[in-house]
């Protein structure tokens, strides 16, 4: 573990006004009660990865929380990326710190010997499961390793020189490795001159709309451009699985992907080129897609996309996009092409086309299917040239699945159409397997797909495993979760689906892998309860109605040892979502048998301090027209919040007075609105929110209209404009390094200033080095301390409205 940096940058900036006495501007990191700190700092259960043959399990161990000092490492913010120049990779904390192999049949485990202070990432099984490739990050570089699963031995293939900024090491169809490396002759790192060579200039030529979201970490000047090129430029190298026979293919470029064809004879290469932009992230930069031989000799340039800095809101590029290999053909590329100019506002019954081109790539592309809606993906079918193509209609929120026969030209067949918000009608998703060449395809045996799904019902989730006949479109259920546990399918072990693996959890089981066979079931892992002292927490799925008749759902948690009828302070935690109709808004999407896992900076820690928590309290914003649904946003969330609090009183555990509200991101936005537009809550906690929508003028969340189309909507939906109405205490928490679109740190800083300036009660906590979510140990503990203290002072111990002075 790297030593903790002791400096003023490792302190949380805290500013307070109001009834809680302000302290010094730099208090230093605080910690919550010992019982909370103890739980937070316990290591989590290992991550589980099952081999392609389902005969081995790789247990990947994680550390609890990294110190803030790891987040404080130098960071290059370039083109929407955050890069660590010392290792030439994405900036971040340690992923995995240990590996263990477990045999499924015997349960035998083998701990893998790794370098000291291992930082394991980019883990990928070979197609036959005999090897696992991974990287290990050191202070000043990354090494490439391969694990032999038969012997448990680890070989080192490269010491330094990797460049996995855009693509991690990946297996080729013949069992060799494709690795993007640092070019040997890339030169010295660019240095920023203290004397500028001139101003940074951007142009708008006029005549073309360029409606872009509020992206962050963009390029700002010529030095940033030079650094981006220096860090992102890579040299593709193919090597044997033991690191031998290394050979470079193609010239050094800013490759975003280099993928071999299923027959291994060709490479699909995609790379970025200038001119770069200071307005959009890297994925909108000019992009070239080409095909080369496996030795790097260019065969054909498929597409040269210009800078995409003027797309309509929720629009796509014109020309070929999402180019990929057909998974079961030897060497055939397929892609989507917009037929509406890439503009979703255009009315058409042919929004996209699906196109294909096979080797030797010297003919004209073949039209595979005309699509009514926007193409959103395709999945191959095992042993067939068929494709399951997914289309999405943003207005109706309908997802269409169409079966496309690539070879014989027969008419595509619709196999499913549903509203993606209608959880009750979800038929499940195809389980996948890998072809011998390593491409994922839908499992297909005896004319049937195998589908798994969450199985949402009014009583809660009941995951299932089904067979789906592609000829008759009939469904046969093989298995469905039952009993007082939540169990979902991971994968099948047999083609028929009679043997399969599940992830099993219950109110007392934190989550383990279980094997189902015709002979019964047995657990393959035995991860213990991470916090047995909290087993007394009561969890329940509840429903209630708001005044317009919309049925609402929530998950109710009562504190340990709560006695029926005892009134306790209540926390309502929520996140608003838009729906086309009340029926889908009212659906139950949780389970009463889920394990109550509490960790990180979770609001569920309020349970340890005697609060009840109404979690995931539904805040639906319902409207048949997605274009105008936000016009009644405030009225609907206020009605939902009032219904939630009324429910706590009717159930007898709440008094209707000691109630606080909170949320993260869009939930923070909601919290500020509720405090400004109602008197339902005593106080609020708003983390990483956006409060001034004029700073996100080209849309936000599901809002499609731009500011100049409906300025009154943007004004009304900006709690910043109603800061003078926020009289209840609000705690604002934000990462000083937030890179989420729209929620830049200035949002909380300006909101705090507005509340302070209009006489409100607020506290602002800016967490050094943290982004939209918080990862550093000190930051997480401090956030919990602030949250618990805030509601203790302003909710739990607040004066009740019905209290009077004694005679």
mmCIF file of C-alpha atoms in Angstrom, residues 103-359:
data_model
loop_
_atom_site.group_PDB
_atom_site.id
_atom_site.type_symbol
_atom_site.label_atom_id
_atom_site.label_comp_id
_atom_site.label_asym_id
_atom_site.label_seq_id
_atom_site.Cartn_x
_atom_site.Cartn_y
_atom_site.Cartn_z
ATOM 1 C CA UNK A 103 -12.016 -26.559 -9.563
ATOM 2 C CA UNK A 104 -15.792 -26.799 -10.034
ATOM 3 C CA UNK A 105 -15.986 -30.592 -9.750
ATOM 4 C CA UNK A 106 -13.829 -31.091 -6.655
ATOM 5 C CA UNK A 107 -13.938 -27.668 -5.020
ATOM 6 C CA UNK A 108 -10.126 -27.745 -4.725
ATOM 7 C CA UNK A 109 -8.513 -24.290 -4.645
ATOM 8 C CA UNK A 110 -5.044 -23.142 -5.682
ATOM 9 C CA UNK A 111 -3.738 -19.732 -4.703
ATOM 10 C CA UNK A 112 -1.734 -18.125 -7.506
ATOM 11 C CA UNK A 113 1.707 -16.698 -6.709
ATOM 12 C CA UNK A 114 1.786 -13.053 -7.792
ATOM 13 C CA UNK A 115 4.284 -10.194 -7.547
ATOM 14 C CA UNK A 116 4.378 -8.354 -4.235
ATOM 15 C CA UNK A 117 1.778 -5.564 -3.945
ATOM 16 C CA UNK A 118 0.023 -6.932 -7.007
ATOM 17 C CA UNK A 119 -2.358 -4.689 -8.939
ATOM 18 C CA UNK A 120 -4.122 -7.060 -11.329
ATOM 19 C CA UNK A 121 -6.342 -5.906 -14.220
ATOM 20 C CA UNK A 122 -7.318 -6.716 -17.822
ATOM 21 C CA UNK A 123 -8.142 -10.337 -16.935
ATOM 22 C CA UNK A 124 -9.285 -12.523 -19.860
ATOM 23 C CA UNK A 125 -9.663 -16.298 -20.260
ATOM 24 C CA UNK A 126 -8.388 -18.008 -23.398
ATOM 25 C CA UNK A 127 -11.154 -19.631 -25.445
ATOM 26 C CA UNK A 128 -10.282 -23.156 -24.243
ATOM 27 C CA UNK A 129 -9.879 -22.050 -20.621
ATOM 28 C CA UNK A 130 -6.292 -23.285 -20.445
ATOM 29 C CA UNK A 131 -4.829 -19.823 -19.864
ATOM 30 C CA UNK A 132 -5.654 -16.440 -18.388
ATOM 31 C CA UNK A 133 -3.947 -13.258 -19.564
ATOM 32 C CA UNK A 134 -3.700 -10.288 -17.189
ATOM 33 C CA UNK A 135 -1.680 -7.173 -16.467
ATOM 34 C CA UNK A 136 0.090 -6.132 -13.280
ATOM 35 C CA UNK A 137 0.629 -2.439 -12.625
ATOM 36 C CA UNK A 138 3.801 -1.228 -10.962
ATOM 37 C CA UNK A 139 4.677 2.321 -9.905
ATOM 38 C CA UNK A 140 6.090 3.210 -13.311
ATOM 39 C CA UNK A 141 4.736 0.663 -15.763
ATOM 40 C CA UNK A 142 2.580 -2.341 -16.554
ATOM 41 C CA UNK A 143 3.673 -5.944 -17.071
ATOM 42 C CA UNK A 144 1.959 -8.650 -19.121
ATOM 43 C CA UNK A 145 1.429 -12.115 -17.609
ATOM 44 C CA UNK A 146 -0.222 -15.386 -18.577
ATOM 45 C CA UNK A 147 -1.524 -17.914 -16.052
ATOM 46 C CA UNK A 148 -1.446 -21.603 -16.987
ATOM 47 C CA UNK A 149 -4.615 -22.954 -15.371
ATOM 48 C CA UNK A 150 -3.383 -26.555 -15.384
ATOM 49 C CA UNK A 151 -0.185 -25.878 -13.423
ATOM 50 C CA UNK A 152 -1.092 -22.618 -11.693
ATOM 51 C CA UNK A 153 2.190 -21.118 -12.913
ATOM 52 C CA UNK A 154 2.428 -17.494 -14.067
ATOM 53 C CA UNK A 155 4.719 -16.474 -16.938
ATOM 54 C CA UNK A 156 5.878 -12.915 -17.578
ATOM 55 C CA UNK A 157 5.571 -11.992 -21.260
ATOM 56 C CA UNK A 158 6.436 -8.276 -21.105
ATOM 57 C CA UNK A 159 7.987 -6.019 -18.491
ATOM 58 C CA UNK A 160 6.705 -2.541 -19.282
ATOM 59 C CA UNK A 161 5.908 -1.228 -22.724
ATOM 60 C CA UNK A 162 2.156 -1.900 -22.727
ATOM 61 C CA UNK A 163 -0.362 0.683 -23.930
ATOM 62 C CA UNK A 164 -3.847 -0.511 -22.943
ATOM 63 C CA UNK A 165 -5.434 2.963 -23.036
ATOM 64 C CA UNK A 166 -8.044 1.827 -25.584
ATOM 65 C CA UNK A 167 -7.675 -1.961 -25.787
ATOM 66 C CA UNK A 168 -6.371 -4.430 -23.243
ATOM 67 C CA UNK A 169 -4.431 -7.546 -24.345
ATOM 68 C CA UNK A 170 -6.792 -9.950 -26.066
ATOM 69 C CA UNK A 171 -6.676 -13.507 -27.415
ATOM 70 C CA UNK A 172 -6.526 -14.162 -31.155
ATOM 71 C CA UNK A 173 -8.484 -17.033 -32.807
ATOM 72 C CA UNK A 174 -5.313 -19.165 -33.056
ATOM 73 C CA UNK A 175 -4.430 -18.769 -29.354
ATOM 74 C CA UNK A 176 -1.864 -16.008 -29.825
ATOM 75 C CA UNK A 177 -2.185 -12.575 -28.216
ATOM 76 C CA UNK A 178 -2.862 -9.142 -29.684
ATOM 77 C CA UNK A 179 -1.184 -6.511 -27.532
ATOM 78 C CA UNK A 180 -1.129 -2.742 -28.066
ATOM 79 C CA UNK A 181 2.306 -1.486 -27.045
ATOM 80 C CA UNK A 182 4.178 1.777 -26.661
ATOM 81 C CA UNK A 183 6.038 2.560 -29.919
ATOM 82 C CA UNK A 184 9.779 2.203 -29.433
ATOM 83 C CA UNK A 185 10.491 5.525 -31.154
ATOM 84 C CA UNK A 186 7.702 7.695 -29.745
ATOM 85 C CA UNK A 187 10.172 10.214 -28.294
ATOM 86 C CA UNK A 188 10.255 12.149 -25.060
ATOM 87 C CA UNK A 189 7.178 13.177 -23.165
ATOM 88 C CA UNK A 190 5.915 16.619 -24.269
ATOM 89 C CA UNK A 191 6.629 19.364 -21.765
ATOM 90 C CA UNK A 192 4.394 22.362 -21.235
ATOM 91 C CA UNK A 193 6.198 25.608 -21.886
ATOM 92 C CA UNK A 194 5.878 28.252 -19.209
ATOM 93 C CA UNK A 195 5.718 30.773 -22.013
ATOM 94 C CA UNK A 196 2.604 30.319 -24.158
ATOM 95 C CA UNK A 197 3.049 30.355 -27.919
ATOM 96 C CA UNK A 198 -0.361 31.933 -28.378
ATOM 97 C CA UNK A 199 -3.990 31.736 -27.331
ATOM 98 C CA UNK A 200 -6.194 28.656 -27.562
ATOM 99 C CA UNK A 201 -8.668 29.325 -30.378
ATOM 100 C CA UNK A 202 -11.923 27.663 -31.376
ATOM 101 C CA UNK A 203 -14.124 28.554 -34.351
ATOM 102 C CA UNK A 204 -17.834 28.333 -35.110
ATOM 103 C CA UNK A 205 -18.280 28.924 -38.849
ATOM 104 C CA UNK A 206 -22.031 29.398 -38.710
ATOM 105 C CA UNK A 207 -24.845 27.697 -40.567
ATOM 106 C CA UNK A 208 -24.624 24.384 -38.706
ATOM 107 C CA UNK A 209 -25.967 23.474 -35.285
ATOM 108 C CA UNK A 210 -23.467 21.812 -32.955
ATOM 109 C CA UNK A 211 -25.490 20.773 -29.928
ATOM 110 C CA UNK A 212 -23.101 18.956 -27.619
ATOM 111 C CA UNK A 213 -23.561 17.892 -24.011
ATOM 112 C CA UNK A 214 -21.401 19.410 -21.287
ATOM 113 C CA UNK A 215 -18.466 17.023 -21.540
ATOM 114 C CA UNK A 216 -15.518 17.328 -19.197
ATOM 115 C CA UNK A 217 -11.765 16.615 -19.279
ATOM 116 C CA UNK A 218 -11.570 17.811 -22.889
ATOM 117 C CA UNK A 219 -8.499 18.955 -24.743
ATOM 118 C CA UNK A 220 -7.784 22.619 -24.082
ATOM 119 C CA UNK A 221 -4.665 23.608 -26.002
ATOM 120 C CA UNK A 222 -1.860 22.367 -28.298
ATOM 121 C CA UNK A 223 0.031 20.858 -25.364
ATOM 122 C CA UNK A 224 -2.976 18.710 -24.471
ATOM 123 C CA UNK A 225 -3.155 17.565 -28.084
ATOM 124 C CA UNK A 226 0.522 16.592 -28.002
ATOM 125 C CA UNK A 227 0.091 14.711 -24.705
ATOM 126 C CA UNK A 228 -2.951 12.862 -26.054
ATOM 127 C CA UNK A 229 -1.035 11.751 -29.122
ATOM 128 C CA UNK A 230 1.973 10.738 -27.033
ATOM 129 C CA UNK A 231 -0.023 8.638 -24.564
ATOM 130 C CA UNK A 232 -2.638 7.183 -26.923
ATOM 131 C CA UNK A 233 -0.469 6.235 -29.903
ATOM 132 C CA UNK A 234 0.226 2.500 -29.914
ATOM 133 C CA UNK A 235 1.917 -0.222 -31.941
ATOM 134 C CA UNK A 236 -0.080 -3.454 -32.385
ATOM 135 C CA UNK A 237 2.035 -6.540 -31.647
ATOM 136 C CA UNK A 238 1.080 -10.207 -32.080
ATOM 137 C CA UNK A 239 2.894 -12.728 -29.880
ATOM 138 C CA UNK A 240 2.617 -16.367 -28.927
ATOM 139 C CA UNK A 241 0.994 -17.263 -25.605
ATOM 140 C CA UNK A 242 4.466 -17.686 -24.065
ATOM 141 C CA UNK A 243 5.589 -14.251 -25.265
ATOM 142 C CA UNK A 244 7.691 -15.589 -28.131
ATOM 143 C CA UNK A 245 7.603 -14.720 -31.833
ATOM 144 C CA UNK A 246 6.661 -11.077 -31.268
ATOM 145 C CA UNK A 247 5.880 -9.212 -34.477
ATOM 146 C CA UNK A 248 4.594 -5.693 -35.062
ATOM 147 C CA UNK A 249 1.659 -5.232 -37.445
ATOM 148 C CA UNK A 250 0.746 -1.929 -39.038
ATOM 149 C CA UNK A 251 2.171 1.513 -38.370
ATOM 150 C CA UNK A 252 1.943 3.281 -34.997
ATOM 151 C CA UNK A 253 -1.356 5.165 -34.749
ATOM 152 C CA UNK A 254 -3.976 6.100 -32.155
ATOM 153 C CA UNK A 255 -5.674 2.708 -32.398
ATOM 154 C CA UNK A 256 -8.972 2.326 -30.579
ATOM 155 C CA UNK A 257 -9.259 -1.357 -31.532
ATOM 156 C CA UNK A 258 -7.473 -4.058 -33.508
ATOM 157 C CA UNK A 259 -9.586 -7.217 -33.807
ATOM 158 C CA UNK A 260 -8.815 -10.368 -35.795
ATOM 159 C CA UNK A 261 -11.391 -11.954 -38.084
ATOM 160 C CA UNK A 262 -12.804 -15.331 -36.991
ATOM 161 C CA UNK A 263 -10.521 -17.144 -39.460
ATOM 162 C CA UNK A 264 -7.525 -15.151 -38.207
ATOM 163 C CA UNK A 265 -6.517 -13.985 -41.688
ATOM 164 C CA UNK A 266 -7.528 -10.329 -41.375
ATOM 165 C CA UNK A 267 -7.428 -7.510 -38.836
ATOM 166 C CA UNK A 268 -10.099 -4.867 -38.428
ATOM 167 C CA UNK A 269 -8.264 -1.708 -37.377
ATOM 168 C CA UNK A 270 -9.803 1.502 -36.100
ATOM 169 C CA UNK A 271 -7.764 4.601 -35.354
ATOM 170 C CA UNK A 272 -8.230 8.284 -34.579
ATOM 171 C CA UNK A 273 -6.648 11.167 -36.441
ATOM 172 C CA UNK A 274 -6.517 14.930 -36.456
ATOM 173 C CA UNK A 275 -8.104 17.443 -36.384
ATOM 174 C CA UNK A 276 -8.920 16.938 -32.729
ATOM 175 C CA UNK A 277 -11.616 18.932 -30.964
ATOM 176 C CA UNK A 278 -11.799 21.001 -27.790
ATOM 177 C CA UNK A 279 -15.598 20.508 -27.693
ATOM 178 C CA UNK A 280 -16.150 16.739 -27.777
ATOM 179 C CA UNK A 281 -14.445 13.594 -26.389
ATOM 180 C CA UNK A 282 -12.163 11.222 -28.272
ATOM 181 C CA UNK A 283 -14.949 8.975 -29.536
ATOM 182 C CA UNK A 284 -16.172 11.804 -31.756
ATOM 183 C CA UNK A 285 -12.768 12.525 -33.267
ATOM 184 C CA UNK A 286 -12.127 11.659 -36.937
ATOM 185 C CA UNK A 287 -11.992 7.875 -37.207
ATOM 186 C CA UNK A 288 -10.703 5.514 -39.873
ATOM 187 C CA UNK A 289 -11.763 1.880 -40.122
ATOM 188 C CA UNK A 290 -9.681 -0.373 -42.346
ATOM 189 C CA UNK A 291 -8.975 -4.036 -42.989
ATOM 190 C CA UNK A 292 -5.446 -5.408 -43.163
ATOM 191 C CA UNK A 293 -3.967 -8.861 -43.463
ATOM 192 C CA UNK A 294 -2.821 -10.554 -40.272
ATOM 193 C CA UNK A 295 0.673 -9.262 -41.133
ATOM 194 C CA UNK A 296 -0.492 -5.641 -41.250
ATOM 195 C CA UNK A 297 -0.689 -5.134 -45.026
ATOM 196 C CA UNK A 298 -3.622 -2.836 -45.832
ATOM 197 C CA UNK A 299 -6.453 -4.412 -47.844
ATOM 198 C CA UNK A 300 -9.272 -1.843 -47.795
ATOM 199 C CA UNK A 301 -10.312 1.356 -46.080
ATOM 200 C CA UNK A 302 -13.950 0.855 -45.078
ATOM 201 C CA UNK A 303 -14.800 4.229 -43.576
ATOM 202 C CA UNK A 304 -13.266 7.607 -42.858
ATOM 203 C CA UNK A 305 -15.551 9.430 -40.487
ATOM 204 C CA UNK A 306 -14.985 13.179 -40.053
ATOM 205 C CA UNK A 307 -15.081 14.998 -36.730
ATOM 206 C CA UNK A 308 -18.541 14.410 -35.233
ATOM 207 C CA UNK A 309 -18.962 17.663 -33.325
ATOM 208 C CA UNK A 310 -22.315 18.712 -34.797
ATOM 209 C CA UNK A 311 -24.610 15.747 -34.142
ATOM 210 C CA UNK A 312 -28.221 16.454 -33.157
ATOM 211 C CA UNK A 313 -29.188 15.658 -29.570
ATOM 212 C CA UNK A 314 -29.324 11.839 -29.263
ATOM 213 C CA UNK A 315 -28.267 11.594 -32.896
ATOM 214 C CA UNK A 316 -25.720 9.350 -34.635
ATOM 215 C CA UNK A 317 -23.155 9.752 -37.381
ATOM 216 C CA UNK A 318 -24.005 9.122 -41.016
ATOM 217 C CA UNK A 319 -22.102 6.459 -42.941
ATOM 218 C CA UNK A 320 -20.851 3.152 -41.488
ATOM 219 C CA UNK A 321 -20.922 2.928 -37.680
ATOM 220 C CA UNK A 322 -20.429 0.145 -35.122
ATOM 221 C CA UNK A 323 -18.400 -1.908 -37.580
ATOM 222 C CA UNK A 324 -17.725 -5.449 -36.334
ATOM 223 C CA UNK A 325 -16.936 -8.959 -37.527
ATOM 224 C CA UNK A 326 -19.807 -11.361 -38.081
ATOM 225 C CA UNK A 327 -19.036 -13.890 -35.313
ATOM 226 C CA UNK A 328 -19.714 -17.103 -37.250
ATOM 227 C CA UNK A 329 -18.540 -16.149 -40.737
ATOM 228 C CA UNK A 330 -14.873 -16.577 -41.646
ATOM 229 C CA UNK A 331 -14.250 -12.932 -42.518
ATOM 230 C CA UNK A 332 -17.326 -10.744 -42.940
ATOM 231 C CA UNK A 333 -17.740 -7.245 -41.551
ATOM 232 C CA UNK A 334 -21.144 -5.761 -40.783
ATOM 233 C CA UNK A 335 -22.280 -2.316 -39.751
ATOM 234 C CA UNK A 336 -25.254 0.026 -39.422
ATOM 235 C CA UNK A 337 -25.910 3.079 -41.597
ATOM 236 C CA UNK A 338 -28.387 5.816 -40.699
ATOM 237 C CA UNK A 339 -31.074 6.509 -43.308
ATOM 238 C CA UNK A 340 -32.458 9.560 -41.505
ATOM 239 C CA UNK A 341 -29.327 11.702 -41.618
ATOM 240 C CA UNK A 342 -28.576 10.513 -38.096
ATOM 241 C CA UNK A 343 -31.352 12.765 -36.754
ATOM 242 C CA UNK A 344 -33.909 11.012 -34.492
ATOM 243 C CA UNK A 345 -36.372 13.878 -35.038
ATOM 244 C CA UNK A 346 -36.871 12.862 -38.673
ATOM 245 C CA UNK A 347 -40.023 10.783 -39.209
ATOM 246 C CA UNK A 348 -39.288 7.628 -41.207
ATOM 247 C CA UNK A 349 -40.114 3.930 -41.354
ATOM 248 C CA UNK A 350 -36.506 3.086 -42.306
ATOM 249 C CA UNK A 351 -34.208 4.652 -39.748
ATOM 250 C CA UNK A 352 -31.184 2.359 -40.210
ATOM 251 C CA UNK A 353 -29.856 -0.259 -42.588
ATOM 252 C CA UNK A 354 -27.748 -3.262 -41.615
ATOM 253 C CA UNK A 355 -24.971 -3.845 -44.163
ATOM 254 C CA UNK A 356 -22.307 -6.522 -44.663
ATOM 255 C CA UNK A 357 -19.129 -7.009 -46.698
ATOM 256 C CA UNK A 358 -17.162 -10.271 -46.872
ATOM 257 C CA UNK A 359 -13.556 -11.030 -47.808
#
